[in-house]
């Protein structure tokens, strides 16, 4: 069960009208002793037999006459995170549940995402009986479902192999999203792409015709509202180009369109929740392939912005396609631009897989994002746009080079490259995200995942909600 449909997700969280449901008792280390006093000897023996000690993500089934209830450990019962009940949603039998003595609150998110499965290609896939959670906080249901829908969209898009999620399929996803929300889509390809978005065309021109490059543009909302641009790197597969990756480095490159997945999913969340913005979404969709007409190290590309770029490494292609897309975004004079990209290994070396690197021109925006990430259990970490590193982008033969050879501050230097294509004075945020979980956690299985999306949503909701 991939929970692809809105109907599936809506069924998982329902208003509590007193309907029959199995009780879920949450305890922490401090409250466990008092909880045990309220149980009979047989129930305490059942907990002991299951070695339940009230630790985080521990759970146990307790008999209660002809029925049963569940007990689960959390870090702090007075401050639930998004993930406190996620494991329960994965391991409990199908049925209807309610939290005893309180409401799920933020844990609604993990209840939905904890039931995600990507089984599109599994012959033995079976539909699991859903676990339904009740809540009296009915005002939280719609936003919880909308946020989970966005996260699961990222997972589905990233988990799908490149053969089935190339530029054409990304376009189809954008068109389907636009149709649901009465948005407009414009796609540039072929000769028009070569003329108007030359770096997007250069990176993608070596791909097969079925995976031909394109620039996907979507607009939505009242033109009188503040304009917000969301840009996502859509490299549907990255071989590294002529600077070819080793096989180990290529194994996960179906996820190199994770930025595009974040952008489309965030756009869907914005439109679903009716944010009062004029939305402008841009996805440069390409495959960085190898053939006789692949772009080369040493080539000098022109860009939509008029800057010339010396290619020193064809495996630093994401910043090229983003450069043209960011130029287009800033031509519309938005008050805020947010881009997402699986851009550098340097960000992963610095921060690991769980924390997306965040770069922001304006300090208040960075502060808002960090706080939104903390509140929504989607933490990010700010790295610097250090002016002193701009000199690393200097070229002897062009306006700038795409990949300095010194290896220093790779994530910051890549962000500074992008900064050259964003108009002056525009509030701009760049997420260098991994879009992947190498190790599963409750509510967050191994595979594609949204990292930074909910933080960005928190910022947008605070400003325009």
mmCIF file of C-alpha atoms in Angstrom, residues 46-47 50 59-63 68-71 92-93:
data_model
loop_
_atom_site.group_PDB
_atom_site.id
_atom_site.type_symbol
_atom_site.label_atom_id
_atom_site.label_comp_id
_atom_site.label_asym_id
_atom_site.label_seq_id
_atom_site.Cartn_x
_atom_site.Cartn_y
_atom_site.Cartn_z
ATOM 1 C CA UNK A 46 1.761 -9.053 30.328
ATOM 2 C CA UNK A 47 3.825 -5.854 30.186
ATOM 3 C CA UNK A 50 6.925 -8.112 26.679
ATOM 4 C CA UNK A 59 4.977 -0.874 22.742
ATOM 5 C CA UNK A 60 3.002 -3.712 24.243
ATOM 6 C CA UNK A 61 -0.425 -5.318 23.923
ATOM 7 C CA UNK A 62 -2.337 -5.707 27.187
ATOM 8 C CA UNK A 63 -5.386 -7.967 27.684
ATOM 9 C CA UNK A 68 -7.175 -5.443 24.684
ATOM 10 C CA UNK A 69 -5.425 -2.086 24.689
ATOM 11 C CA UNK A 70 -1.957 -0.926 23.648
ATOM 12 C CA UNK A 71 0.703 0.857 25.667
ATOM 13 C CA UNK A 92 -0.548 -2.605 15.349
ATOM 14 C CA UNK A 93 -3.302 -4.698 13.770
#
